[in-house]
Short mmCIF file of C-alpha atoms and ligand atoms in Angstrom, two decimals:
data_model
loop_
_atom_site.label_atom_id
_atom_site.label_comp_id
_atom_site.label_asym_id
_atom_site.label_seq_id
_atom_site.Cartn_x
_atom_site.Cartn_y
_atom_site.Cartn_z
CA UNK A 12 88.18 -7.30 -0.09
CA UNK A 13 89.01 -3.53 -1.65
CA UNK A 14 86.07 -1.20 -0.62
CA UNK A 15 84.68 1.10 -3.50
CA UNK A 16 82.94 4.56 -3.18
CA UNK A 17 81.89 7.07 -5.40
CA UNK A 18 82.95 10.53 -4.66
CA UNK A 19 82.51 14.31 -5.83
CA UNK A 20 84.96 15.32 -3.30
CA UNK A 21 87.66 17.59 -4.96
CA UNK A 22 90.94 15.43 -4.73
CA UNK A 23 93.30 18.52 -2.85
CA UNK A 24 90.81 17.80 0.37
CA UNK A 25 91.27 13.72 0.23
CA UNK A 26 93.03 11.51 2.90
CA UNK A 27 94.38 9.36 1.28
CA UNK A 28 98.03 7.83 0.33
CA UNK A 29 97.61 8.74 -3.17
CA UNK A 30 95.63 10.65 -5.70
CA UNK A 31 95.64 8.22 -9.27
CA UNK A 32 95.50 10.19 -12.23
CA UNK A 33 95.63 9.03 -16.30
CA UNK A 34 98.14 10.23 -18.62
CA UNK A 35 97.69 9.38 -22.77
CA UNK A 36 99.85 9.10 -25.39
CA UNK A 37 98.94 11.88 -27.90
CA UNK A 38 100.85 12.96 -31.06
CA UNK A 39 102.56 16.29 -29.33
CA UNK A 40 103.99 13.96 -26.71
CA UNK A 41 102.07 12.78 -23.48
CA UNK A 42 99.03 14.49 -22.35
CA UNK A 43 96.94 14.50 -18.78
CA UNK A 44 93.56 12.78 -19.35
CA UNK A 45 90.51 14.57 -18.01
CA UNK A 46 89.04 13.66 -14.46
CA UNK A 47 92.63 14.98 -13.18
CA UNK A 48 91.97 19.30 -14.65
CA UNK A 49 92.36 20.15 -10.52
CA UNK A 50 95.24 17.64 -10.18
CA UNK A 51 96.53 19.44 -13.32
CA UNK A 52 95.85 22.98 -11.53
CA UNK A 53 97.28 22.75 -8.82
CA UNK A 54 100.57 21.61 -10.39
CA UNK A 55 100.34 25.27 -12.53
CA UNK A 56 98.94 23.14 -15.64
CA UNK A 57 102.36 21.79 -15.95
CA UNK A 58 102.14 18.22 -14.52
CA UNK A 59 102.69 16.94 -18.68
CA UNK A 60 105.99 18.62 -18.82
CA UNK A 61 106.56 17.11 -14.75
CA UNK A 62 105.84 13.50 -15.80
CA UNK A 63 107.67 13.72 -19.38
CA UNK A 64 110.90 15.15 -17.96
CA UNK A 65 110.48 12.04 -15.40
CA UNK A 66 110.59 9.88 -18.35
CA UNK A 67 106.62 8.78 -18.39
CA UNK A 68 105.21 9.01 -21.96
CA UNK A 69 101.29 7.53 -21.21
CA UNK A 70 102.18 4.36 -22.47
CA UNK A 71 99.88 1.50 -21.12
CA UNK A 72 100.79 -0.35 -18.06
CA UNK A 73 103.15 2.63 -17.28
CA UNK A 74 103.19 4.36 -13.59
CA UNK A 75 105.12 7.34 -12.58
CA UNK A 76 104.86 8.93 -8.44
CA UNK A 77 105.87 12.36 -7.72
CA UNK A 78 105.09 14.60 -4.93
CA UNK A 79 101.75 15.96 -4.61
CA UNK A 80 101.55 19.60 -5.48
CA UNK A 81 101.63 21.85 -1.97
CA UNK A 82 97.75 22.02 -0.02
CA UNK A 83 96.60 18.61 -0.91
CA UNK A 84 95.97 16.09 2.18
CA UNK A 85 97.28 13.30 0.01
CA UNK A 86 101.23 13.11 -0.16
CA UNK A 87 101.45 11.01 -3.70
CA UNK A 88 100.23 11.37 -6.92
CA UNK A 89 100.39 8.62 -9.08
CA UNK A 90 99.83 8.83 -12.77
CA UNK A 91 99.53 6.06 -14.39
CA UNK A 92 99.74 5.47 -18.28
CA UNK A 93 96.34 4.71 -20.17
CA UNK A 94 97.96 4.31 -24.17
CA UNK A 95 96.76 6.44 -26.97
CA UNK A 96 94.25 9.47 -26.64
CA UNK A 97 91.49 8.97 -28.16
CA UNK A 98 90.41 10.37 -31.57
CA UNK A 99 88.86 13.49 -30.68
CA UNK A 100 85.05 11.89 -30.82
CA UNK A 101 85.72 8.90 -28.38
CA UNK A 102 86.68 8.23 -25.13
CA UNK A 103 88.45 6.20 -23.70
CA UNK A 104 87.46 2.22 -24.10
CA UNK A 105 86.48 0.23 -21.13
CA UNK A 106 89.55 -1.98 -20.94
CA UNK A 107 92.35 0.57 -20.82
CA UNK A 108 90.10 2.19 -17.96
CA UNK A 109 90.09 -1.25 -16.53
CA UNK A 110 94.12 -1.82 -17.72
CA UNK A 111 94.84 1.18 -16.19
CA UNK A 112 92.84 1.38 -12.77
CA UNK A 113 94.34 -2.16 -11.90
CA UNK A 114 97.90 -1.20 -12.43
CA UNK A 115 97.10 1.43 -10.46
CA UNK A 116 95.11 -0.79 -7.50
CA UNK A 117 98.21 -3.27 -8.01
CA UNK A 118 101.16 -0.43 -7.60
CA UNK A 119 99.28 0.88 -4.30
CA UNK A 120 99.29 -2.67 -2.36
CA UNK A 121 100.32 -2.45 1.39
CA UNK A 122 98.40 1.64 1.09
CA UNK A 123 95.14 1.98 2.70
CA UNK A 124 93.13 4.81 0.33
CA UNK A 125 93.28 5.81 -3.14
CA UNK A 126 91.63 8.33 -4.90
CA UNK A 127 91.36 7.51 -8.56
CA UNK A 128 90.85 10.68 -10.70
CA UNK A 129 90.42 8.71 -14.03
CA UNK A 130 88.61 9.70 -17.01
CA UNK A 131 85.42 9.01 -15.73
CA UNK A 132 82.67 9.75 -18.10
CA UNK A 133 79.41 7.85 -17.13
CA UNK A 134 77.98 5.28 -14.77
CA UNK A 135 79.95 2.26 -17.57
CA UNK A 136 83.34 4.01 -17.37
CA UNK A 137 83.33 3.73 -13.47
CA UNK A 138 82.32 0.44 -13.97
CA UNK A 139 85.31 -0.22 -15.72
CA UNK A 140 87.13 1.44 -13.43
CA UNK A 141 85.81 -0.08 -10.49
CA UNK A 142 86.38 -3.71 -12.19
CA UNK A 143 89.72 -3.14 -13.01
CA UNK A 144 91.18 -1.72 -9.56
CA UNK A 145 89.34 -4.77 -7.76
CA UNK A 146 90.89 -7.25 -10.31
CA UNK A 147 93.90 -5.43 -9.81
CA UNK A 148 94.44 -5.20 -5.76
CA UNK A 149 94.64 -9.24 -5.96
CA UNK A 150 97.61 -11.05 -4.16
CA UNK A 151 97.16 -14.77 -2.86
CA UNK A 152 99.73 -14.40 -0.02
CA UNK A 153 97.61 -18.03 1.83
CA UNK A 154 100.43 -19.80 2.26
CA UNK A 155 103.22 -17.39 2.80
CA UNK A 156 103.68 -17.06 6.54
CA UNK A 157 106.27 -14.33 5.70
CA UNK A 158 103.62 -12.66 4.39
CA UNK A 159 101.80 -12.49 7.88
CA UNK A 160 104.91 -10.60 9.74
CA UNK A 161 103.57 -6.90 9.40
CA UNK A 162 106.60 -6.23 8.60
CA UNK A 163 106.66 -7.49 5.42
CA UNK A 164 103.07 -8.07 4.49
CA UNK A 165 101.75 -5.98 1.53
CA UNK A 166 97.70 -6.35 1.57
CA UNK A 167 95.71 -5.16 -0.99
CA UNK A 168 94.74 -1.61 -1.59
CA UNK A 169 92.10 -1.15 1.04
CA UNK A 170 90.14 1.43 -0.31
CA UNK A 171 88.72 3.18 -3.76
CA UNK A 172 87.22 6.04 -3.97
CA UNK A 173 86.41 6.88 -7.05
CA UNK A 174 86.15 10.81 -8.28
CA UNK A 175 84.43 11.94 -10.69
CA UNK A 176 81.19 10.14 -10.09
CA UNK A 177 77.23 10.25 -8.62
CA UNK A 178 77.25 8.39 -5.41
CA UNK A 179 73.76 8.86 -5.35
CA UNK A 180 72.87 8.01 -9.18
CA UNK A 181 71.08 4.72 -9.20
CA UNK A 182 72.42 3.46 -12.41
CA UNK A 183 76.54 4.14 -10.89
CA UNK A 184 75.78 2.36 -8.08
CA UNK A 185 73.94 -0.34 -9.69
CA UNK A 186 77.82 -0.62 -11.87
CA UNK A 187 79.30 -0.49 -8.24
CA UNK A 188 77.52 -3.31 -7.06
CA UNK A 189 77.93 -5.55 -10.36
CA UNK A 190 81.39 -4.82 -10.05
CA UNK A 191 81.57 -5.41 -6.44
CA UNK A 192 79.82 -8.87 -6.87
CA UNK A 193 81.76 -9.77 -10.00
CA UNK A 194 85.15 -8.68 -8.49
CA UNK A 195 84.78 -10.95 -5.15
CA UNK A 196 83.61 -13.73 -7.38
CA UNK A 197 86.58 -13.95 -9.66
CA UNK A 198 89.16 -13.22 -7.03
CA UNK A 199 87.82 -15.93 -5.43
CA UNK A 200 87.91 -18.09 -8.40
CA UNK A 201 91.81 -17.14 -8.46
CA UNK A 202 92.05 -18.15 -4.79
CA UNK A 203 90.56 -21.79 -5.71
CA UNK A 204 93.03 -21.91 -9.15
CA UNK A 205 96.19 -21.13 -6.49
CA UNK A 206 95.65 -23.18 -3.65
CA UNK A 207 97.59 -26.08 -3.58
CA UNK A 208 96.24 -29.16 -5.24
CA UNK A 209 96.83 -31.07 -1.92
CA UNK A 210 94.45 -28.70 -0.03
CA UNK A 211 91.51 -28.61 -2.79
CA UNK A 212 90.64 -31.85 -4.14
CA UNK A 213 87.36 -32.62 -5.42
CA UNK A 214 85.68 -33.64 -1.86
CA UNK A 215 87.25 -30.06 -1.28
CA UNK A 216 86.20 -27.89 -3.98
CA UNK A 217 82.22 -29.26 -2.90
CA UNK A 218 82.34 -28.02 0.04
CA UNK A 219 83.25 -24.70 -0.86
CA UNK A 220 80.35 -24.60 -3.29
CA UNK A 221 78.05 -26.22 -0.89
CA UNK A 222 79.42 -23.31 1.51
CA UNK A 223 78.66 -20.38 -1.15
CA UNK A 224 75.25 -22.12 -2.22
CA UNK A 225 74.02 -22.17 1.34
CA UNK A 226 75.30 -17.98 1.69
CA UNK A 227 73.75 -16.68 -1.43
CA UNK A 228 70.71 -19.17 -2.21
CA UNK A 229 71.45 -21.28 -4.50
CA UNK A 230 70.69 -25.05 -4.29
CA UNK A 231 73.72 -27.56 -4.31
CA UNK A 232 74.49 -31.15 -5.03
CA UNK A 233 76.55 -33.06 -4.76
CA UNK A 234 77.05 -36.99 -6.45
CA UNK A 235 79.76 -38.62 -4.46
CA UNK A 236 82.17 -41.77 -5.65
CA UNK A 237 78.74 -44.08 -4.79
CA UNK A 238 76.26 -42.15 -6.28
CA UNK A 239 78.46 -41.48 -9.58
CA UNK A 240 78.66 -45.48 -9.92
CA UNK A 241 74.74 -45.09 -9.34
CA UNK A 242 74.36 -42.85 -12.40
CA UNK A 243 76.80 -44.51 -14.54
CA UNK A 244 79.11 -41.41 -14.78
CA UNK A 245 81.83 -43.75 -16.34
CA UNK A 246 84.05 -40.90 -17.55
CA UNK A 247 84.58 -38.78 -14.13
CA UNK A 248 84.94 -41.98 -12.31
CA UNK A 249 87.33 -43.24 -14.95
CA UNK A 250 89.54 -40.50 -14.59
CA UNK A 251 89.53 -40.24 -10.85
CA UNK A 252 89.88 -43.90 -10.59
CA UNK A 253 93.65 -43.58 -9.64
CA UNK A 254 93.34 -41.08 -7.08
CA UNK A 255 92.87 -41.76 -3.30
CA UNK A 256 90.49 -38.37 -3.16
CA UNK A 257 87.53 -39.51 -5.01
CA UNK A 258 85.50 -37.84 -7.68
CA UNK A 259 82.75 -35.23 -7.34
CA UNK A 260 79.54 -33.99 -9.42
CA UNK A 261 78.21 -30.66 -8.40
CA UNK A 262 75.51 -29.64 -10.04
CA UNK A 263 74.62 -25.47 -8.75
CA UNK A 264 71.06 -24.62 -9.56
CA UNK A 265 70.59 -20.77 -9.16
CA UNK A 266 66.92 -20.18 -10.57
CA UNK A 267 64.91 -16.37 -11.49
CA UNK A 268 61.02 -16.38 -10.56
CA UNK A 269 61.26 -13.50 -13.34
CA UNK A 270 63.28 -16.32 -15.61
CA UNK A 271 62.18 -17.36 -19.55
CA UNK A 272 65.41 -18.79 -20.21
CA UNK A 273 68.19 -21.52 -18.77
CA UNK A 274 72.06 -21.38 -19.57
CA UNK A 275 73.97 -24.56 -18.38
CA UNK A 276 77.51 -23.73 -17.65
CA UNK A 277 80.15 -26.94 -17.42
CA UNK A 278 83.55 -26.54 -15.77
CA UNK A 279 86.63 -28.82 -16.18
CA UNK A 280 87.66 -29.90 -12.72
CA UNK A 281 90.87 -31.72 -12.28
CA UNK A 282 91.80 -30.58 -9.48
CA UNK A 283 95.47 -31.76 -10.23
CA UNK A 284 96.46 -33.71 -13.89
CA UNK A 285 99.34 -35.60 -13.42
CA UNK A 286 98.42 -37.41 -16.69
CA UNK A 287 97.88 -39.81 -15.15
CA UNK A 288 99.61 -43.59 -16.40
CA UNK A 289 100.56 -41.16 -19.43
CA UNK A 290 101.97 -39.02 -16.79
CA UNK A 291 103.06 -35.93 -18.11
CA UNK A 292 107.01 -35.42 -18.29
CA UNK A 293 108.71 -33.49 -15.48
CA UNK A 294 108.43 -29.54 -16.56
CA UNK A 295 104.80 -30.00 -17.61
CA UNK A 296 103.43 -30.65 -14.08
CA UNK A 297 104.15 -27.38 -11.56
CA UNK A 298 101.33 -25.76 -12.53
CA UNK A 299 98.61 -28.52 -13.24
CA UNK A 300 96.42 -27.14 -9.91
CA UNK A 301 95.20 -25.04 -12.62
CA UNK A 302 93.04 -27.82 -14.14
CA UNK A 303 90.15 -26.75 -12.74
CA UNK A 304 90.09 -23.14 -13.59
CA UNK A 305 87.44 -24.26 -15.80
CA UNK A 306 85.16 -24.85 -12.45
CA UNK A 307 86.69 -22.57 -10.63
CA UNK A 308 84.93 -20.06 -13.40
CA UNK A 309 81.59 -22.06 -13.77
CA UNK A 310 80.97 -21.82 -10.05
CA UNK A 311 82.48 -18.06 -10.15
CA UNK A 312 80.35 -16.56 -12.72
CA UNK A 313 76.96 -19.05 -10.94
CA UNK A 314 77.65 -17.20 -7.94
CA UNK A 315 77.92 -13.96 -9.32
CA UNK A 316 74.71 -14.38 -11.74
CA UNK A 317 72.74 -15.23 -8.05
CA UNK A 318 74.57 -12.16 -6.43
CA UNK A 319 72.89 -9.81 -9.34
CA UNK A 320 69.83 -11.68 -9.19
CA UNK A 321 69.70 -11.88 -13.00
CA UNK A 322 66.31 -12.93 -14.61
CA UNK A 323 67.82 -16.00 -15.72
CA UNK A 324 68.12 -19.61 -15.04
CA UNK A 325 71.86 -20.79 -14.52
CA UNK A 326 73.13 -24.21 -13.95
CA UNK A 327 76.72 -25.01 -13.33
CA UNK A 328 78.35 -28.27 -13.14
CA UNK A 329 81.44 -29.09 -11.58
CA UNK A 330 82.88 -32.13 -13.36
CA UNK A 331 85.72 -32.64 -10.39
CA UNK A 332 88.42 -35.60 -10.54
CA UNK A 333 91.89 -35.30 -9.45
CA UNK A 334 94.15 -37.47 -12.25
CA UNK A 335 96.53 -39.45 -11.10
CA UNK A 336 98.76 -42.75 -11.35
CA UNK A 337 98.44 -45.84 -9.29
CA UNK A 338 97.16 -49.23 -9.18
CA UNK A 339 93.92 -48.22 -9.29
CA UNK A 340 94.37 -45.64 -12.21
CA UNK A 341 92.51 -46.11 -15.77
CA UNK A 342 95.24 -47.69 -18.28
CA UNK A 343 95.78 -46.92 -21.40
CA UNK A 344 93.74 -49.03 -23.43
CA UNK A 345 91.04 -49.69 -21.13
CA UNK A 346 87.54 -48.48 -21.94
CA UNK A 347 84.62 -46.46 -20.12
CA UNK A 348 80.93 -46.86 -20.46
CA UNK A 349 79.97 -43.08 -20.33
CA UNK A 350 76.91 -41.46 -18.45
CA UNK A 351 75.47 -41.10 -22.07
CA UNK A 352 75.95 -45.06 -22.84
CA UNK A 353 78.69 -44.47 -25.45
CA UNK A 354 82.02 -46.45 -24.78
CA UNK A 355 85.50 -44.57 -24.87
CA UNK A 356 88.36 -46.43 -25.23
CA UNK A 357 90.84 -44.25 -23.31
CA UNK A 358 94.35 -44.16 -25.33
CA UNK A 359 96.09 -41.62 -23.40
CA UNK A 360 95.51 -40.90 -20.02
CA UNK A 361 95.85 -37.48 -20.31
CA UNK A 362 92.82 -36.35 -22.13
CA UNK A 363 91.08 -36.76 -19.14
CA UNK A 364 89.25 -33.72 -19.33
CA UNK A 365 87.49 -34.47 -22.08
CA UNK A 366 86.28 -38.00 -20.40
CA UNK A 367 85.27 -35.87 -17.67
CA UNK A 368 83.70 -33.13 -19.53
CA UNK A 369 81.35 -35.87 -21.99
CA UNK A 370 79.75 -37.02 -18.99
CA UNK A 371 78.78 -33.67 -17.46
CA UNK A 372 77.77 -32.21 -21.07
CA UNK A 373 75.40 -35.55 -21.31
CA UNK A 374 74.08 -34.99 -17.53
CA UNK A 375 73.22 -31.47 -18.48
CA UNK A 376 71.47 -31.84 -21.63
CA UNK A 377 69.18 -33.93 -20.47
CA UNK A 378 67.12 -30.53 -18.94
CA UNK A 379 67.08 -28.86 -22.20
CA UNK A 380 68.61 -25.73 -21.37
CA UNK A 381 68.45 -23.27 -24.28
CA UNK A 382 72.15 -23.06 -24.46
CA UNK A 383 75.37 -24.84 -22.89
CA UNK A 384 78.72 -23.62 -22.53
CA UNK A 385 81.58 -25.46 -20.83
CA UNK A 386 84.89 -24.05 -19.69
CA UNK A 387 88.29 -25.85 -19.82
CA UNK A 388 91.80 -26.12 -19.68
CA UNK A 389 91.54 -28.41 -22.33
CA UNK A 390 94.28 -29.21 -24.52
CA UNK A 391 98.48 -27.37 -24.74
CA UNK A 392 97.20 -27.46 -28.81
CA UNK A 393 95.55 -24.65 -28.31
CA UNK A 394 98.62 -22.82 -25.87
CA UNK A 395 100.63 -23.62 -29.39
CA UNK A 396 97.46 -22.10 -31.65
CA UNK A 397 96.23 -19.01 -29.62
CA UNK A 398 99.02 -18.28 -27.02
CA UNK A 399 98.81 -17.20 -23.49
CA UNK A 400 96.49 -15.18 -23.35
CA UNK A 401 93.54 -15.86 -26.06
CA UNK A 402 91.26 -18.42 -25.07
CA UNK A 403 89.68 -20.34 -28.47
CA UNK A 404 85.98 -20.79 -29.12
CA UNK A 405 84.20 -23.98 -30.75
CA UNK A 406 80.33 -24.50 -30.87
CA UNK A 407 77.88 -25.77 -33.24
CA UNK A 408 76.34 -23.30 -33.90
CA UNK A 409 78.13 -19.92 -35.84
CA UNK A 410 75.89 -17.16 -34.52
CA UNK A 411 76.57 -18.33 -31.31
CA UNK A 412 80.15 -18.82 -31.37
CA UNK A 413 80.27 -14.89 -32.96
CA UNK A 414 77.54 -13.75 -30.17
CA UNK A 415 80.45 -15.33 -27.67
CA UNK A 416 83.12 -13.94 -29.43
CA UNK A 417 81.75 -10.16 -29.11
CA UNK A 418 80.41 -10.51 -25.36
CA UNK A 419 84.54 -11.95 -24.56
CA UNK A 420 85.58 -8.51 -27.06
CA UNK A 421 83.28 -6.10 -24.61
CA UNK A 422 84.65 -7.96 -21.56
CA UNK A 423 88.13 -7.29 -22.04
CA UNK A 424 88.63 -11.44 -22.28
CA UNK A 425 90.36 -12.08 -25.36
CA UNK A 426 89.35 -15.10 -27.77
CA UNK A 427 88.93 -16.32 -30.83
CA UNK A 428 86.80 -18.21 -32.67
CA UNK A 429 88.02 -21.63 -33.78
CA UNK A 430 86.40 -24.63 -36.56
CA UNK A 431 85.06 -28.09 -35.37
CA UNK A 432 86.46 -29.77 -39.12
CA UNK A 433 84.42 -32.85 -39.13
CA UNK A 434 87.13 -34.71 -41.47
CA UNK A 435 89.22 -34.60 -38.11
CA UNK A 436 86.36 -36.84 -36.55
CA UNK A 437 87.65 -40.35 -38.05
CA UNK A 438 90.87 -39.86 -36.27
CA UNK A 439 89.26 -40.78 -32.95
CA UNK A 440 87.80 -44.15 -34.49
CA UNK A 441 88.35 -47.07 -32.35
CA UNK A 442 88.83 -50.35 -32.99
CA UNK A 443 87.30 -51.33 -29.53
CA UNK A 444 84.92 -48.84 -28.90
CA UNK A 445 82.47 -46.64 -30.30
CA UNK A 446 85.33 -43.62 -29.70
CA UNK A 447 89.10 -43.09 -28.25
CA UNK A 448 89.61 -40.14 -26.39
CA UNK A 449 92.75 -38.93 -29.23
CA UNK A 450 92.90 -38.32 -32.87
CA UNK A 451 94.89 -36.80 -34.67
CA UNK A 452 98.27 -34.42 -33.08
CA UNK A 453 97.57 -32.15 -35.15
CA UNK A 454 94.55 -29.26 -34.15
CA UNK A 455 94.83 -30.94 -30.96
CA UNK A 456 92.46 -28.24 -29.81
CA UNK A 457 89.83 -29.24 -32.58
CA UNK A 458 89.62 -32.93 -32.27
CA UNK A 459 89.42 -32.51 -28.74
CA UNK A 460 86.21 -29.81 -29.34
CA UNK A 461 84.76 -32.68 -32.05
CA UNK A 462 84.89 -35.52 -29.22
CA UNK A 463 83.11 -33.14 -26.55
CA UNK A 464 80.28 -32.43 -29.39
CA UNK A 465 79.15 -35.87 -29.46
CA UNK A 466 78.16 -35.68 -25.81
CA UNK A 467 75.89 -32.58 -26.16
CA UNK A 468 72.46 -33.41 -26.92
CA UNK A 469 70.85 -33.46 -30.24
CA UNK A 470 69.67 -29.99 -31.04
CA UNK A 471 71.24 -27.85 -27.77
CA UNK A 472 73.09 -24.80 -29.10
CA UNK A 473 76.67 -25.53 -27.14
CA UNK A 474 80.00 -23.28 -27.29
CA UNK A 475 83.39 -24.66 -26.12
CA UNK A 476 85.86 -22.22 -24.38
CA UNK A 477 89.59 -23.71 -24.38
CA UNK A 478 91.30 -21.75 -21.63
CA UNK A 479 94.12 -23.77 -21.35
CA UNK A 480 96.39 -20.83 -22.37
CA UNK A 481 94.83 -17.68 -20.43
CA UNK A 482 93.81 -19.28 -17.35
CA UNK A 483 96.93 -19.53 -15.13
CA UNK A 484 99.90 -16.32 -15.61
CA UNK A 485 102.77 -18.06 -15.22
CA UNK A 486 104.68 -15.07 -16.15
CA UNK A 487 104.45 -11.67 -14.81
CA UNK A 488 101.23 -9.49 -13.80
CA UNK A 489 100.07 -7.17 -16.47
CA UNK A 490 96.78 -4.57 -15.95
CA UNK A 491 94.77 -6.27 -13.70
CA UNK A 492 95.85 -9.59 -14.52
CA UNK A 493 97.80 -10.71 -11.64
CA UNK A 494 100.83 -14.06 -11.94
CA UNK A 495 99.10 -17.41 -10.96
CA UNK A 496 95.59 -17.76 -11.78
CA UNK A 497 93.04 -15.44 -13.63
CA UNK A 498 89.74 -15.86 -13.44
CA UNK A 499 89.62 -16.23 -17.39
CA UNK A 500 86.28 -16.34 -18.56
CA UNK A 501 84.45 -15.89 -15.63
CA UNK A 502 83.48 -12.09 -17.32
CA UNK A 503 82.46 -13.63 -20.30
CA UNK A 504 80.05 -16.31 -18.68
CA UNK A 505 78.22 -13.25 -16.29
CA UNK A 506 77.97 -11.47 -19.73
CA UNK A 507 76.33 -14.17 -21.17
CA UNK A 508 73.56 -14.49 -18.54
CA UNK A 509 73.62 -10.45 -18.07
CA UNK A 510 72.57 -10.57 -22.08
CA UNK A 511 70.42 -13.37 -22.10
CA UNK A 512 68.51 -12.07 -18.84
CA UNK A 513 68.00 -8.75 -21.20
CA UNK A 514 66.66 -10.93 -23.39
CA UNK A 515 69.36 -9.83 -26.08
CA UNK A 516 70.43 -13.61 -26.91
CA UNK A 517 68.82 -15.38 -30.18
N1 BES B 680 95.37 -30.32 -18.66
C1 BES B 680 95.97 -30.76 -19.89
C2 BES B 680 95.95 -29.24 -21.02
C3 BES B 680 96.87 -28.50 -20.58
C4 BES B 680 98.16 -27.86 -21.02
C5 BES B 680 96.63 -27.37 -19.55
C6 BES B 680 98.87 -26.57 -20.77
C7 BES B 680 97.13 -26.21 -19.52
C8 BES B 680 97.98 -25.75 -20.05
C9 BES B 680 95.35 -31.53 -20.88
O1 BES B 680 94.17 -32.38 -19.88
C10 BES B 680 96.07 -32.31 -21.30
O2 BES B 680 97.24 -32.71 -21.19
N2 BES B 680 96.07 -32.56 -22.70
C11 BES B 680 97.39 -33.11 -23.68
C12 BES B 680 96.07 -34.06 -24.55
C13 BES B 680 96.19 -35.17 -25.58
C14 BES B 680 96.83 -35.87 -24.65
C15 BES B 680 95.63 -35.58 -26.11
C16 BES B 680 97.55 -31.89 -24.30
O3 BES B 680 97.23 -30.83 -24.72
O4 BES B 680 98.79 -33.09 -24.52
ZN1 ZN B 681 96.16 -34.59 -18.90
ZN1 ZN B 682 94.12 -31.86 -17.64
#
């Protein structure tokens, strides 16, 4: 994991592989962003014009490398685009800083040390640069034997010095600590998502949670198949019935002696979604190891809350199962008796996420938390609606939905509020059971949300985040987002816990 340091050092004297500077787009062409004045001066104030000659324009995601000025200990200057220059009385927003830092860190993979001379006005800006650098410096090479050969190895950038920051300032130090805990746990969530499903089944995921619980003082309880049968978790058992690897329900409890609020996070943890007997066609199952991204996000958020010692109680519920077809699998037409006592007719075994979540939501409701938030790669319909970078927010409380939307915006996780139109409920009427696990095809993401709502305890504030689009990046890397598992919703959950701890939540 990349080490971060706060530094007041001059760029010229730093022993590093590269100095990173920010450039922005203005009406008058490219400009060098604040923080890099000394570097620009060493080029006789010509850095902007040199970069323009090299074709740079300052756009987001752009990188230009050039030899460092004479007298510099570092050999290279890397100019990274920040996008448009802010208006005169404004500063670069946190997301531009995160993205630029992420692009720089990713570009510098294989290097040992870089000094970032980016526009940092205050501790919060330093936190944004730190977060972007840590999230950008991610790679998943655990299964690449070729990468273990030193010649081919491109290890993530090992160290980042944040220039122009205050090493002894409490606020700066707190931001670095926060970014480090969040960055490490979010990257761990990405690792879990990227781990192939033959190595990460429900039992293995539960073991990872138990180990982390020990390390960070979180109480972890694992319900195995026997306990699930005893408890009557028909939804989780029904989905796991076809797999040789049995399902689990994991409860992570982080408690603070100073807490007066309690949040429950619930994650969909299908370690592989083949569709079950309603088998997915080829072309739709190659990335379905990502179907536990919700549980990975919940796990990472609870551990981060514990590491930051937030003054709020946070319970994480990981609903883990592998959805496979076999002679013991649930069939379309079967009826499951759920934990809540409701019966569900399974019309499509590929709509399995809502079944495991229903049990976990009902169980989480028993503790009457102040709010429940579930995270799930739930529907292809949400990807059709919002694309691959934006998650959908549904809720039984409009103010809460707005709050989550604001938080998502603040942390740099694009999201959009979606409705739960009650007329779609009747499409799930079943001739045999209380409800079917499928309804109208149109608005499929909202239908899934309405199904979940039935299992949330009376009077409990609840939000559902459908992250099927942004959880797994099938395209190339961008900003601080790598290819593969992204860690979507981790930062929303952590900020929600922070706001709740600070008493800022309704
Ligand atoms: N895991 C999928 C949803 C998904 C799709 C996640 C694409 C990530 C990317 C989910 O279990 C599923 O298969 N949903 C079905 C529901 C349908 C059968 C009602 C879907 O969306 O097609
Ligand atoms: Zn499915
Ligand atoms: Zn699924």
